[in-house]
Amino acid sequence: MTQKFSEPRTIGIVGGLGPFAGVDLVRKIIRWTKASRDQEHLPLMLYSFPGWIPDRSGFLLDRSLPNPGEAIGEIMARLAQSGAEVIGMPCNTAHSPLILGPALERLRASGPEVEFVSIIESAVAHVNKLCPQGGRIGLMGTLGTMRTRLYQDALEKAGHQPVTLDDAGCALIQQAISDQNFGVKACSDPVTPKARQLLLDAARRLIEEKQVSAVLLGCTEIPVAITEAVLWDTPVVDVTTVLAQELIRASCPERLRERLEA
Amino acid sequence: MTQKFSEPRTIGIVGGLGPFAGVDLVRKIIRWTKASRDQEHLPLMLYSFPGWIPDRSGFLLDRSLPNPGEAIGEIMARLAQSGAEVIGMPCNTAHSPLILGPALERLRASGPEVEFVSIIESAVAHVNKLCPQGGRIGLMGTLGTMRTRLYQDALEKAGHQPVTLDDAGCALIQQAISDQNFGVKACSDPVTPKARQLLLDAARRLIEEKQVSAVLLGCTEIPVAITEAVLWDTPVVDVTTVLAQELIRASCPERLRERLEA
């Protein structure tokens, strides 16, 4: 007997923040979809309008700059009008309530009923399964994500202990992400050895000095450089993969692979 | 003095045929765009609706099956209505006039003026630069693309000599692309060693037995498996990269990189 599948809901992706993180999410949706021919893959739309969206970390650190939430909400509304029923956004910083709030308000005002799948909630649910008794969770992300305590608050609420590096360590992570000469945003394909090394050093410090139970890559540029699922015997949570899995579940749960074939 | 850039035109991509070829094209557009921060990347939309589009090779080999051109035209029209000004489609087989004809007709009827960038014309223009005196060009692609002489006719018209393998060799290429257990469409990320080996064997036969001057990967699934720019001292033309470059040129020519940094 062949398995019955429900009609998939169309996935809409707010890309462009950065552009390569959008590609990485689509790629991971395809990778985690149970399908043996083209026609079995899920319907999805990627809108990548990077020029419309001001810098997210910049706004969170200086609120006099324009709020990127306006443009993000406009893109979400266009996705919904074009038929998206489930929306995801591969950018952690943009999930800050200061940015996401106005964006979702614009989306809701546009009319169609759409489910927004939060990368933060998806990641915390995943950490809950990984550490059901609560754990020390090492955080890597942009300065904007760290300073607005996006993950810290959500993890504490769920009974975990978020652990970050000192200011100098966080600044090096930001540099690995956004340095205009060697950062992942400027050079993503392939990533520069320097960016990867800075990110690996940060992960190692969290694991060896801070003794964390897991490392959460809380910026969608980081898993472009760190593709390992385990580092120094410690699980690494790639939030782009977690978001991809939750978007598949929201579109058509029967199509979610339980594991990748070897 | 900073370089002046014109306002980019929005790129629309008909994805889903196969889904991973759509991702590969977006990735190559990002890779070949001159940009040092998110905001400098080009505006683009990817519509991946694989479930709407019947098999392209299947239709070309048996015309009593439904024509995928109808659904492709509908997707192009939706891209145009959503603001796409330049459209590309990373699937060679779907460029057969029998499929592309009705698709472009549907697009033109939908209203907005849109430029369609042909993967076949882009590839032939690239081959002309590579072999200005004309050359023996080895072709790899689906049975549908080969039997409808999509590349053969275009290359001959441009003064080249298209070279294909015998029927058994072409059948092995088709198998590497679409076998439901090990083909690139079923397993693209990563590709199976078996699919890659079948494709490398075909390229080697074209180069060693047929003495071609270049090998043209005339199916967007093939460069997912063969990423080399040169094989056995012979240039390999990745038509997905060529299409990415032509789409950047059509959107904002100043943003096209001349070469990739080492």
Coordinates of C-alpha atoms in Angstrom, one line a residue:
Chain A
M1 CA 0.0 0.0 0.0
T2 CA 1.4 3.4 -0.9
Q3 CA 1.6 6.0 1.8
K4 CA -1.2 8.7 1.6
F5 CA 0.0 12.3 1.7
S6 CA -2.1 15.3 2.6
E7 CA -2.1 18.4 0.2
P8 CA 1.0 20.3 1.1
R9 CA 0.7 24.0 2.2
T10 CA 2.9 26.4 0.2
I11 CA 6.0 27.6 2.1
G12 CA 7.1 31.2 1.8
I13 CA 10.6 32.2 2.7
V14 CA 11.8 35.8 3.5
G15 CA 15.3 35.6 2.1
G16 CA 17.9 38.2 1.5
L17 CA 19.1 38.5 5.1
G18 CA 21.6 37.3 4.0
P19 CA 21.0 36.0 0.6
F20 CA 23.0 32.9 1.1
A21 CA 21.1 31.9 4.3
G22 CA 18.0 31.9 2.1
V23 CA 19.6 29.4 -0.3
D24 CA 20.8 27.4 2.6
L25 CA 17.3 27.1 4.0
V26 CA 15.7 26.0 0.7
R27 CA 18.5 23.5 0.2
K28 CA 17.9 22.1 3.7
I29 CA 14.1 21.9 3.1
I30 CA 14.8 19.8 -0.1
R31 CA 17.3 17.7 1.8
W32 CA 14.9 16.9 4.6
T33 CA 11.9 16.2 2.3
K34 CA 10.9 12.6 1.7
A35 CA 10.8 12.5 -2.1
S36 CA 12.1 10.2 -4.8
R37 CA 11.1 12.4 -7.8
D38 CA 10.7 16.1 -8.5
Q39 CA 6.9 16.1 -8.2
E40 CA 7.0 14.9 -4.6
H41 CA 8.9 18.0 -3.3
L42 CA 7.0 20.8 -1.5
P43 CA 5.7 24.0 -3.1
L44 CA 7.8 27.0 -2.0
M45 CA 8.6 30.5 -2.8
L46 CA 11.8 32.4 -1.9
Y47 CA 11.7 36.2 -1.9
S48 CA 15.2 37.6 -1.7
F49 CA 15.1 41.4 -1.8
P50 CA 18.3 42.3 0.2
G51 CA 18.5 45.9 -1.1
W52 CA 15.1 46.7 0.6
I53 CA 16.1 45.6 4.1
P54 CA 18.4 47.7 6.2
D55 CA 20.9 46.0 8.5
R56 CA 19.3 44.2 11.4
S57 CA 22.1 44.2 13.9
G58 CA 22.8 47.9 13.1
F59 CA 19.2 48.9 14.0
L60 CA 19.2 46.9 17.2
L61 CA 22.4 48.6 18.3
D62 CA 21.2 52.1 17.2
R63 CA 17.4 52.5 17.2
S64 CA 17.7 55.9 15.4
L65 CA 18.4 53.9 12.2
P66 CA 15.5 52.7 10.0
N67 CA 13.6 49.6 11.3
P68 CA 14.1 46.7 8.9
G69 CA 10.7 45.3 10.1
E70 CA 8.8 47.5 7.7
A71 CA 10.4 46.0 4.6
I72 CA 10.3 42.5 6.1
G73 CA 6.5 42.9 6.7
E74 CA 6.0 44.1 3.1
I75 CA 7.8 41.0 1.8
M76 CA 5.8 38.7 4.0
A77 CA 2.6 40.4 2.8
R78 CA 3.6 39.9 -0.8
L79 CA 4.4 36.2 -0.1
A80 CA 1.0 35.7 1.5
Q81 CA -0.7 37.5 -1.4
S82 CA 1.2 35.2 -3.8
G83 CA -0.1 32.1 -2.0
A84 CA 2.2 31.4 0.9
E85 CA 0.4 29.6 3.7
V86 CA 3.4 29.0 6.0
I87 CA 6.2 31.6 6.3
G88 CA 9.7 31.2 7.6
M89 CA 12.6 33.7 7.8
P90 CA 16.2 32.4 8.0
C91 CA 17.6 35.3 10.1
N92 CA 17.7 35.1 13.9
T93 CA 18.4 38.8 14.4
A94 CA 15.3 39.7 12.5
H95 CA 13.3 37.7 15.1
S96 CA 13.9 40.4 17.7
P97 CA 10.4 41.6 18.8
L98 CA 11.5 45.1 17.9
I99 CA 11.8 44.0 14.2
L100 CA 9.5 41.0 14.0
G101 CA 6.6 42.9 15.8
P102 CA 6.0 45.5 13.1
A103 CA 6.7 42.9 10.4
L104 CA 4.0 40.5 11.6
E105 CA 1.6 43.4 12.2
R106 CA 2.0 44.4 8.5
L107 CA 1.5 40.7 7.5
R108 CA -1.7 40.4 9.6
A109 CA -3.0 43.6 8.1
S110 CA -2.5 42.3 4.6
G111 CA -5.4 39.9 4.8
P112 CA -4.6 36.2 4.2
E113 CA -4.3 33.8 7.2
V114 CA -0.7 32.7 7.3
E115 CA 1.3 30.6 9.9
F116 CA 4.6 32.2 10.8
V117 CA 7.2 29.6 12.0
S118 CA 9.6 31.2 14.4
I119 CA 13.2 30.1 14.2
I120 CA 13.7 30.9 17.9
E121 CA 10.7 28.8 19.0
S122 CA 11.8 26.0 16.7
A123 CA 15.3 26.1 18.0
V124 CA 14.2 26.1 21.7
A125 CA 11.8 23.2 21.1
H126 CA 14.8 21.3 19.5
V127 CA 17.0 22.1 22.5
N128 CA 14.3 20.8 24.9
K129 CA 14.3 17.4 23.1
L130 CA 18.2 17.4 23.2
C131 CA 18.4 18.4 26.9
P132 CA 15.0 17.4 28.5
Q133 CA 16.4 18.1 32.0
G134 CA 17.7 21.5 31.0
G135 CA 21.3 22.1 29.9
R136 CA 24.0 24.7 29.6
I137 CA 23.6 26.0 26.1
G138 CA 26.4 27.8 24.4
L139 CA 25.2 30.6 22.2
M140 CA 26.8 32.0 19.0
G141 CA 25.2 34.8 17.0
T142 CA 25.4 38.5 16.0
L143 CA 25.9 41.2 18.6
G144 CA 22.3 42.3 17.9
T145 CA 20.9 38.8 18.7
M146 CA 23.1 38.6 21.8
R147 CA 22.5 42.0 23.2
T148 CA 18.7 41.8 22.8
R149 CA 18.8 38.5 24.7
L150 CA 16.7 36.8 22.0
Y151 CA 17.9 33.3 22.8
Q152 CA 18.9 33.9 26.4
D153 CA 15.3 34.8 27.5
A154 CA 13.7 32.0 25.5
L155 CA 16.1 29.4 26.8
E156 CA 15.9 30.5 30.4
K157 CA 12.1 30.4 30.2
A158 CA 12.4 26.8 29.0
G159 CA 14.7 25.9 31.9
H160 CA 18.1 26.0 30.2
Q161 CA 21.1 28.0 31.1
P162 CA 22.3 30.2 28.2
V163 CA 26.1 30.7 28.1
T164 CA 27.8 33.3 25.9
L165 CA 31.5 34.4 25.5
D166 CA 32.8 37.6 26.8
D167 CA 32.5 40.8 24.8
A168 CA 35.8 40.2 22.9
G169 CA 34.6 36.7 22.0
C170 CA 31.2 38.0 20.8
A171 CA 32.9 40.7 18.7
L172 CA 35.0 38.0 16.9
I173 CA 31.9 36.1 16.1
Q174 CA 30.3 39.2 14.6
Q175 CA 33.5 39.8 12.6
A176 CA 33.4 36.3 11.2
I177 CA 29.9 36.9 10.1
S178 CA 30.0 40.4 8.7
D179 CA 33.6 41.5 7.9
Q180 CA 33.5 43.0 4.4
N181 CA 36.7 41.2 3.4
F182 CA 36.5 37.8 4.9
G183 CA 33.2 37.4 6.7
V184 CA 30.5 34.8 5.7
K185 CA 28.2 37.5 4.4
A186 CA 30.9 38.7 1.9
C187 CA 32.3 35.3 1.1
S188 CA 29.9 32.4 1.6
D189 CA 30.6 30.1 -1.3
P190 CA 33.2 29.0 -0.3
V191 CA 33.6 30.5 3.2
T192 CA 37.1 31.9 3.9
P193 CA 39.3 29.7 6.2
K194 CA 39.7 32.8 8.5
A195 CA 35.9 33.1 9.1
R196 CA 35.5 29.4 9.7
Q197 CA 38.5 29.4 12.1
L198 CA 37.1 32.3 14.2
L199 CA 33.8 30.5 14.5
L200 CA 35.4 27.1 15.4
D201 CA 37.6 28.9 18.0
A202 CA 34.4 30.4 19.5
A203 CA 32.7 27.0 19.6
R204 CA 35.8 25.4 21.2
R205 CA 36.0 28.1 23.9
L206 CA 32.3 27.5 24.7
I207 CA 32.8 23.7 24.9
E208 CA 36.2 23.6 26.7
E209 CA 36.2 26.7 28.9
K210 CA 32.4 27.0 29.5
Q211 CA 31.6 23.3 29.6
V212 CA 28.3 23.6 27.7
S213 CA 26.1 20.6 26.9
A214 CA 25.3 21.9 23.3
V215 CA 26.3 24.8 21.0
L216 CA 23.5 26.6 19.3
L217 CA 24.4 28.3 16.1
G218 CA 22.0 31.3 16.5
C219 CA 22.8 33.1 13.3
T220 CA 22.0 31.5 9.9
E221 CA 25.4 32.5 8.5
I222 CA 27.2 30.3 11.0
P223 CA 26.0 26.9 9.7
V224 CA 27.2 27.9 6.3
A225 CA 30.7 27.8 7.8
I226 CA 30.3 25.2 10.4
T227 CA 28.6 22.2 8.9
E228 CA 29.5 19.6 11.6
A229 CA 26.7 18.2 13.7
V230 CA 29.1 17.4 16.5
L231 CA 32.2 19.3 17.6
W232 CA 34.6 18.0 20.4
D233 CA 31.9 15.4 21.4
T234 CA 29.3 18.2 21.8
P235 CA 26.1 18.4 19.7
V236 CA 25.8 21.5 17.5
V237 CA 22.3 22.8 16.8
D238 CA 22.0 24.3 13.3
V239 CA 19.0 26.5 13.5
T240 CA 18.6 26.6 9.7
T241 CA 18.1 22.9 9.6
V242 CA 15.7 23.0 12.6
L243 CA 13.7 25.7 10.8
A244 CA 13.7 23.7 7.6
Q245 CA 12.3 20.7 9.5
E246 CA 9.6 22.8 11.2
L247 CA 8.6 24.3 7.8
I248 CA 8.2 20.8 6.3
R249 CA 6.2 19.7 9.3
A250 CA 3.9 22.8 8.9
S251 CA 3.5 22.2 5.2
C252 CA 3.1 18.4 5.0
P253 CA 4.2 16.4 8.1
E254 CA 4.3 13.1 6.3
R255 CA 7.0 14.4 4.0
L256 CA 9.5 15.1 6.8
R257 CA 12.4 12.6 6.8
E258 CA 13.2 11.1 10.1
R259 CA 16.9 11.0 9.3
L260 CA 19.2 11.5 6.3
E261 CA 20.3 8.4 4.5
A262 CA 24.0 7.7 5.0
Chain B
M1 CA 35.3 57.5 -6.5
T2 CA 32.8 54.7 -5.8
Q3 CA 31.4 52.8 -8.8
K4 CA 27.8 53.8 -9.8
F5 CA 25.3 51.0 -10.2
S6 CA 22.1 51.1 -12.1
E7 CA 18.8 50.1 -10.4
P8 CA 18.8 46.2 -10.7
R9 CA 15.8 44.5 -12.4
T10 CA 14.1 41.8 -10.4
I11 CA 15.1 38.2 -11.4
G12 CA 12.3 35.6 -11.4
I13 CA 13.3 31.9 -11.4
V14 CA 11.1 29.0 -12.5
G15 CA 12.3 26.4 -10.1
G16 CA 11.1 22.9 -9.2
L17 CA 12.5 21.2 -12.3
G18 CA 14.2 19.8 -10.3
P19 CA 14.0 21.6 -7.0
F20 CA 17.7 21.3 -6.4
A21 CA 18.6 22.9 -9.8
G22 CA 16.6 25.9 -8.7
V23 CA 18.7 26.2 -5.5
D24 CA 21.9 25.7 -7.5
L25 CA 21.0 28.5 -9.8
V26 CA 20.2 31.0 -7.0
R27 CA 23.5 30.0 -5.3
K28 CA 25.4 30.6 -8.5
I29 CA 23.7 34.0 -9.0
I30 CA 24.9 35.0 -5.5
R31 CA 28.3 33.6 -6.1
W32 CA 28.8 35.6 -9.3
T33 CA 27.4 38.9 -8.0
K34 CA 29.9 41.6 -7.0
A35 CA 28.8 42.4 -3.5
S36 CA 30.4 42.9 -0.1
R37 CA 27.3 43.2 2.0
D38 CA 23.7 41.8 1.9
Q39 CA 22.2 45.0 0.5
E40 CA 24.3 44.8 -2.7
H41 CA 22.9 41.5 -3.8
L42 CA 20.3 41.4 -6.6
P43 CA 16.5 41.2 -6.0
L44 CA 15.2 37.7 -7.0
M45 CA 12.3 35.4 -6.5
L46 CA 12.4 31.6 -6.8
Y47 CA 9.0 29.8 -7.4
S48 CA 9.5 26.1 -6.9
F49 CA 6.2 24.3 -7.5
P50 CA 7.4 20.8 -8.5
G51 CA 4.1 19.1 -7.9
W52 CA 2.4 21.3 -10.6
I53 CA 4.8 20.4 -13.4
P54 CA 4.6 17.0 -15.2
D55 CA 7.8 15.3 -16.2
R56 CA 9.5 17.1 -19.2
S57 CA 11.4 14.2 -20.7
G58 CA 8.4 12.0 -20.3
F59 CA 6.3 14.4 -22.4
L60 CA 8.9 14.8 -25.1
L61 CA 9.1 11.0 -25.5
D62 CA 5.3 10.5 -25.4
R63 CA 3.3 13.5 -26.6
S64 CA 0.0 12.0 -25.4
L65 CA 1.1 12.9 -21.9
P66 CA 0.2 16.3 -20.4
N67 CA 2.4 19.2 -21.7
P68 CA 4.4 20.7 -18.7
G69 CA 4.5 24.0 -20.7
E70 CA 1.0 25.0 -19.3
A71 CA 2.1 24.9 -15.7
I72 CA 5.4 26.5 -16.5
G73 CA 3.7 29.4 -18.2
E74 CA 1.3 29.8 -15.3
I75 CA 4.3 30.0 -12.9
M76 CA 6.1 32.5 -15.2
A77 CA 2.9 34.7 -15.3
R78 CA 2.7 34.7 -11.5
L79 CA 6.4 35.7 -11.3
A80 CA 5.8 38.5 -13.7
Q81 CA 2.7 39.6 -11.8
S82 CA 4.7 39.6 -8.6
G83 CA 7.3 41.9 -10.1
A84 CA 9.8 39.8 -12.0
E85 CA 11.4 41.7 -14.9
V86 CA 13.8 39.1 -16.1
I87 CA 13.0 35.3 -16.0
G88 CA 15.2 32.3 -16.2
M89 CA 14.4 28.6 -15.9
P90 CA 17.2 26.1 -14.8
C91 CA 16.0 23.2 -16.9
N92 CA 17.2 22.5 -20.4
T93 CA 14.6 19.9 -21.3
A94 CA 11.9 22.5 -20.6
H95 CA 13.5 24.8 -23.2
S96 CA 12.3 22.5 -26.0
P97 CA 10.0 24.6 -28.2
L98 CA 7.2 22.1 -27.7
I99 CA 7.2 23.0 -24.0
L100 CA 8.7 26.6 -23.9
G101 CA 6.4 27.8 -26.8
P102 CA 3.1 27.4 -24.9
A103 CA 4.8 28.6 -21.6
L104 CA 6.0 31.9 -23.2
E105 CA 2.6 32.3 -24.9
R106 CA 0.9 32.1 -21.5
L107 CA 3.5 34.6 -20.1
R108 CA 3.0 37.1 -22.9
A109 CA -0.8 36.9 -22.5
S110 CA -0.5 37.7 -18.8
G111 CA 0.5 41.4 -19.4
P112 CA 3.8 42.6 -18.0
E113 CA 6.8 43.0 -20.3
V114 CA 9.4 40.5 -19.2
E115 CA 12.7 39.4 -20.7
F116 CA 13.1 35.6 -20.8
V117 CA 16.8 34.6 -20.7
S118 CA 17.2 31.3 -22.6
I119 CA 19.6 28.7 -21.1
I120 CA 20.2 27.3 -24.6
E121 CA 21.1 30.7 -26.2
S122 CA 23.2 31.6 -23.2
A123 CA 25.1 28.3 -23.4
V124 CA 25.7 28.6 -27.2
A125 CA 27.0 32.2 -26.8
H126 CA 29.4 30.9 -24.2
V127 CA 30.6 28.1 -26.4
N128 CA 31.1 30.6 -29.2
K129 CA 33.5 32.6 -27.0
L130 CA 35.2 29.3 -25.9
C131 CA 35.6 28.0 -29.5
P132 CA 35.5 31.1 -31.8
Q133 CA 36.5 29.0 -34.9
G134 CA 33.8 26.4 -34.1
G135 CA 34.5 23.2 -32.2
R136 CA 33.5 19.6 -31.5
I137 CA 31.2 20.0 -28.5
G138 CA 30.4 16.9 -26.4
L139 CA 26.8 16.9 -25.2
M140 CA 25.4 15.5 -22.0
G141 CA 21.7 15.8 -21.1
T142 CA 18.4 14.0 -20.7
L143 CA 17.0 11.7 -23.5
G144 CA 14.3 14.4 -24.1
T145 CA 16.9 17.1 -24.6
M146 CA 19.0 14.9 -26.9
R147 CA 16.2 13.4 -29.0
T148 CA 14.6 16.8 -29.6
R149 CA 18.1 18.0 -30.8
L150 CA 17.7 21.1 -28.6
Y151 CA 21.5 21.7 -28.4
Q152 CA 22.5 19.9 -31.6
D153 CA 20.5 22.3 -33.8
A154 CA 21.5 25.5 -31.9
L155 CA 25.2 24.5 -31.9
E156 CA 25.2 23.5 -35.7
K157 CA 23.6 26.8 -36.5
A158 CA 26.4 28.6 -34.7
G159 CA 29.1 26.6 -36.6
H160 CA 29.9 23.9 -34.1
Q161 CA 29.8 20.1 -34.4
P162 CA 27.7 18.6 -31.6
V163 CA 28.8 15.1 -30.5
T164 CA 26.7 12.7 -28.5
L165 CA 27.3 9.2 -27.1
D166 CA 25.5 6.1 -28.6
D167 CA 22.1 5.2 -27.3
A168 CA 23.4 3.0 -24.5
G169 CA 25.7 5.9 -23.3
C170 CA 22.8 8.4 -23.4
A171 CA 20.6 6.0 -21.4
L172 CA 23.3 5.8 -18.7
I173 CA 23.3 9.6 -18.5
Q174 CA 19.5 9.6 -18.1
Q175 CA 19.8 7.0 -15.4
A176 CA 22.3 9.0 -13.5
I177 CA 19.9 11.9 -13.6
S178 CA 16.6 10.3 -12.8
D179 CA 17.0 6.8 -11.2
Q180 CA 14.7 6.8 -8.2
N181 CA 17.3 5.1 -6.0
F182 CA 20.6 6.7 -6.9
G183 CA 19.9 9.5 -9.5
V184 CA 20.7 13.2 -8.9
K185 CA 17.0 14.1 -8.8
A186 CA 16.5 11.6 -5.9
C187 CA 19.8 12.2 -4.1
S188 CA 21.3 15.6 -4.8
D189 CA 22.8 16.6 -1.5
P190 CA 25.1 14.8 -1.5
V191 CA 25.0 13.2 -4.9
T192 CA 25.6 9.4 -4.8
P193 CA 29.0 8.1 -5.9
K194 CA 27.3 5.9 -8.5
A195 CA 25.5 8.8 -10.2
R196 CA 28.7 10.9 -10.2
Q197 CA 30.7 8.0 -11.6
L198 CA 28.2 7.3 -14.5
L199 CA 28.4 11.0 -15.4
L200 CA 32.2 11.1 -15.2
D201 CA 32.4 8.0 -17.4
A202 CA 30.2 9.7 -20.0
A203 CA 32.4 12.8 -20.0
R204 CA 35.6 10.7 -20.3
R205 CA 34.2 8.8 -23.2
L206 CA 33.3 12.0 -25.0
I207 CA 36.8 13.4 -24.3
E208 CA 38.9 10.3 -25.0
E209 CA 36.9 8.4 -27.6
K210 CA 35.2 11.3 -29.4
Q211 CA 38.0 13.9 -29.0
V212 CA 35.7 16.8 -28.2
S213 CA 37.0 20.3 -27.6
A214 CA 34.6 21.0 -24.7
V215 CA 31.9 19.1 -22.8
L216 CA 28.6 20.9 -22.4
L217 CA 26.6 19.8 -19.3
G218 CA 23.2 20.3 -20.9
C219 CA 21.1 19.3 -18.0
T220 CA 21.0 21.3 -14.7
E221 CA 21.2 18.2 -12.6
I222 CA 24.6 17.3 -14.0
P223 CA 26.7 20.3 -12.6
V224 CA 25.3 19.3 -9.2
A225 CA 27.3 16.1 -9.6
I226 CA 30.2 17.4 -11.7
T227 CA 31.6 20.6 -10.3
E228 CA 34.9 20.5 -12.1
A229 CA 35.5 23.3 -14.7
V230 CA 38.1 21.2 -16.5
L231 CA 38.2 17.4 -16.9
W232 CA 41.1 15.5 -18.6
D233 CA 42.4 18.9 -19.8
T234 CA 39.1 19.7 -21.5
P235 CA 36.8 22.6 -20.5
V236 CA 33.5 21.7 -19.0
V237 CA 30.6 24.2 -19.6
D238 CA 28.2 24.3 -16.7
V239 CA 25.0 25.8 -18.2
T240 CA 23.6 26.7 -14.8
T241 CA 26.6 29.0 -14.1
V242 CA 26.3 30.4 -17.6
L243 CA 22.5 31.1 -17.0
A244 CA 23.3 32.7 -13.6
Q245 CA 25.9 35.0 -15.3
E246 CA 23.4 36.0 -18.1
L247 CA 20.6 36.7 -15.5
I248 CA 23.0 39.0 -13.5
R249 CA 23.9 40.7 -16.8
A250 CA 20.2 41.2 -17.6
S251 CA 19.4 42.5 -14.1
C252 CA 22.4 44.8 -13.4
P253 CA 25.5 44.3 -15.7
E254 CA 27.9 46.2 -13.4
R255 CA 27.2 43.6 -10.6
L256 CA 28.6 40.6 -12.7
R257 CA 32.0 39.4 -11.3
E258 CA 34.6 38.9 -14.0
R259 CA 36.0 36.0 -12.1
L260 CA 35.7 34.3 -8.8
E261 CA 38.3 35.2 -6.2
A262 CA 40.7 32.3 -5.5

